[in-house]
PDB file of C-alpha atoms in Angstrom:
ATOM      1  CA  MET A1037      -0.121   0.064   0.000  1.00  0.00           C
ATOM      2  CA  ILE A1038       2.687   2.323   0.690  1.00  0.00           C
ATOM      3  CA  GLU A1039       4.656   1.526  -2.361  1.00  0.00           C
ATOM      4  CA  ILE A1040       1.549   2.408  -4.364  1.00  0.00           C
ATOM      5  CA  SER A1041       1.176   5.742  -2.622  1.00  0.00           C
ATOM      6  CA  VAL A1042       4.971   6.565  -3.198  1.00  0.00           C
ATOM      7  CA  PHE A1043       4.553   5.681  -6.841  1.00  0.00           C
ATOM      8  CA  LEU A1044       1.591   7.797  -7.290  1.00  0.00           C
ATOM      9  CA  THR A1045       3.382  10.644  -5.561  1.00  0.00           C
ATOM     10  CA  LYS A1046       6.243  10.347  -7.927  1.00  0.00           C
ATOM     11  CA  VAL A1047       3.942  10.279 -10.875  1.00  0.00           C
ATOM     12  CA  MET A1048       2.048  13.284  -9.545  1.00  0.00           C
ATOM     13  CA  VAL A1049       5.354  15.144  -9.214  1.00  0.00           C
ATOM     14  CA  LEU A1050       6.392  14.305 -12.761  1.00  0.00           C
ATOM     15  CA  LEU A1051       2.937  15.585 -14.089  1.00  0.00           C
ATOM     16  CA  MET A1052       3.352  18.942 -12.015  1.00  0.00           C
ATOM     17  CA  LYS A1053       7.015  19.119 -13.726  1.00  0.00           C
ATOM     18  CA  ARG A1054       5.530  18.517 -17.125  1.00  0.00           C
ATOM     19  CA  MET A1055       2.556  20.913 -16.399  1.00  0.00           C
ATOM     20  CA  SER A1056       5.328  23.658 -15.209  1.00  0.00           C
ATOM     21  CA  LEU A1057       7.318  23.191 -18.317  1.00  0.00           C
ATOM     22  CA  LEU A1058       4.235  23.428 -20.613  1.00  0.00           C
ATOM     23  CA  MET A1059       2.991  26.601 -18.673  1.00  0.00           C
ATOM     24  CA  ASN A1060       6.512  28.170 -19.107  1.00  0.00           C
ATOM     25  CA  ARG A1061       6.426  27.469 -22.836  1.00  0.00           C
ATOM     26  CA  THR A1062       2.757  28.866 -23.145  1.00  0.00           C
ATOM     27  CA  ILE A1063       3.984  32.146 -21.309  1.00  0.00           C
ATOM     28  CA  LEU A1064       6.831  32.574 -23.834  1.00  0.00           C
ATOM     29  CA  LEU A1065       4.417  31.868 -26.508  1.00  0.00           C
ATOM     30  CA  MET A1066       2.218  34.683 -25.154  1.00  0.00           C
ATOM     31  CA  LYS A1067       5.113  37.051 -24.808  1.00  0.00           C
ATOM     32  CA  ARG A1068       6.213  36.624 -28.486  1.00  0.00           C
ATOM     33  CA  MET A1069       2.713  37.080 -29.640  1.00  0.00           C
ATOM     34  CA  GLY A1070       2.500  40.337 -27.635  1.00  0.00           C
ATOM     35  CA  LEU A1071       5.562  41.431 -29.183  1.00  0.00           C
ATOM     36  CA  LEU A1072       4.580  40.504 -32.698  1.00  0.00           C
ATOM     37  CA  MET A1073       1.132  42.436 -31.962  1.00  0.00           C
ATOM     38  CA  ASN A1074       3.069  45.498 -30.860  1.00  0.00           C
ATOM     39  CA  LYS A1075       5.132  45.412 -34.069  1.00  0.00           C
ATOM     40  CA  THR A1076       2.005  44.954 -36.329  1.00  0.00           C
ATOM     41  CA  ILE A1077       0.452  47.893 -34.576  1.00  0.00           C
ATOM     42  CA  LEU A1078       3.489  49.980 -34.974  1.00  0.00           C
ATOM     43  CA  LEU A1079       3.496  49.015 -38.759  1.00  0.00           C
ATOM     44  CA  MET A1080      -0.133  49.812 -39.122  1.00  0.00           C
ATOM     45  CA  LYS A1081       0.390  53.385 -37.444  1.00  0.00           C
ATOM     46  CA  ARG A1082       3.216  53.942 -39.938  1.00  0.00           C
ATOM     47  CA  MET A1083       1.027  52.703 -42.802  1.00  0.00           C
ATOM     48  CA  SER A1084      -1.702  54.996 -41.678  1.00  0.00           C
ATOM     49  CA  LEU A1085       0.609  57.877 -41.531  1.00  0.00           C
ATOM     50  CA  LEU A1086       2.148  57.167 -45.038  1.00  0.00           C
ATOM     51  CA  MET A1087      -1.506  56.870 -46.207  1.00  0.00           C
ATOM     52  CA  ASN A1088      -2.233  60.149 -44.864  1.00  0.00           C
ATOM     53  CA  ARG A1089       0.749  61.930 -46.190  1.00  0.00           C
ATOM     54  CA  THR A1090      -0.053  60.432 -49.796  1.00  0.00           C
ATOM     55  CA  ILE A1091      -3.470  61.650 -49.447  1.00  0.00           C
ATOM     56  CA  LEU A1092      -2.385  65.220 -48.698  1.00  0.00           C
ATOM     57  CA  LEU A1093      -0.023  64.995 -51.691  1.00  0.00           C
ATOM     58  CA  MET A1094      -2.483  63.787 -54.009  1.00  0.00           C
ATOM     59  CA  LYS A1095      -4.816  66.941 -52.722  1.00  0.00           C
ATOM     60  CA  ARG A1096      -1.977  69.160 -53.360  1.00  0.00           C
ATOM     61  CA  MET A1097      -1.290  67.646 -56.742  1.00  0.00           C
ATOM     62  CA  GLY A1098      -4.996  68.014 -57.605  1.00  0.00           C
ATOM     63  CA  LEU A1099      -4.869  71.717 -56.614  1.00  0.00           C
ATOM     64  CA  LEU A1100      -1.741  72.402 -58.702  1.00  0.00           C
ATOM     65  CA  MET A1101      -3.410  70.667 -61.587  1.00  0.00           C
ATOM     66  CA  LYS A1102      -6.346  73.000 -61.271  1.00  0.00           C
ATOM     67  CA  ARG A1103      -4.141  75.995 -61.027  1.00  0.00           C
ATOM     68  CA  ILE A1104      -2.312  74.888 -64.219  1.00  0.00           C
ATOM     69  CA  ILE A1105      -5.463  74.309 -65.924  1.00  0.00           C
ATOM     70  CA  LEU A1106      -6.728  77.663 -65.123  1.00  0.00           C
ATOM     71  CA  TYR A1107      -3.418  79.491 -66.229  1.00  0.00           C
ATOM     72  CA  LEU A1108      -3.449  77.656 -69.421  1.00  0.00           C
ATOM     73  CA  LYS A1109      -7.243  78.559 -70.079  1.00  0.00           C
ATOM     74  CA  LEU A1110      -6.425  82.225 -69.337  1.00  0.00           C
ATOM     75  CA  TYR A1111      -3.338  82.090 -71.477  1.00  0.00           C
ATOM     76  CA  SER A1112      -5.016  80.668 -74.393  1.00  0.00           C
ATOM     77  CA  CYS A1113      -7.748  83.131 -74.088  1.00  0.00           C
ATOM     78  CA  TYR A1114      -5.228  85.928 -74.448  1.00  0.00           C
ATOM     79  CA  ARG A1115      -3.133  84.223 -76.980  1.00  0.00           C
ATOM     80  CA  PRO A1116      -5.244  81.312 -78.804  1.00  0.00           C
ATOM     81  CA  SER A1117      -2.661  80.892 -81.375  1.00  0.00           C
ATOM     82  CA  GLU A1118       0.147  79.742 -79.315  1.00  0.00           C
ATOM     83  CA  VAL A1119      -1.762  77.502 -76.900  1.00  0.00           C
ATOM     84  CA  GLN A1120      -4.164  74.879 -77.826  1.00  0.00           C
ATOM     85  CA  LEU A1121      -6.130  72.794 -75.159  1.00  0.00           C
TER      86      LEU A1121
END
């Protein structure tokens, strides 16, 4: 009877060690996942900033194109022989 209880306690100790190892592995994996999530969040922020910059540049380009078209129209009104739209 005593031998069975000793064997069972040894088995329980081994199981507890395995469980602690698995818990350590899962904690490490969770830390890695957290770091990856932080990196992806930073990349998403950078991407949104770049998109905002490109949108602003596109707006500026649109305004410049409107100005150029207006200047060309005005110039063609004064000298229609030189500029043709």
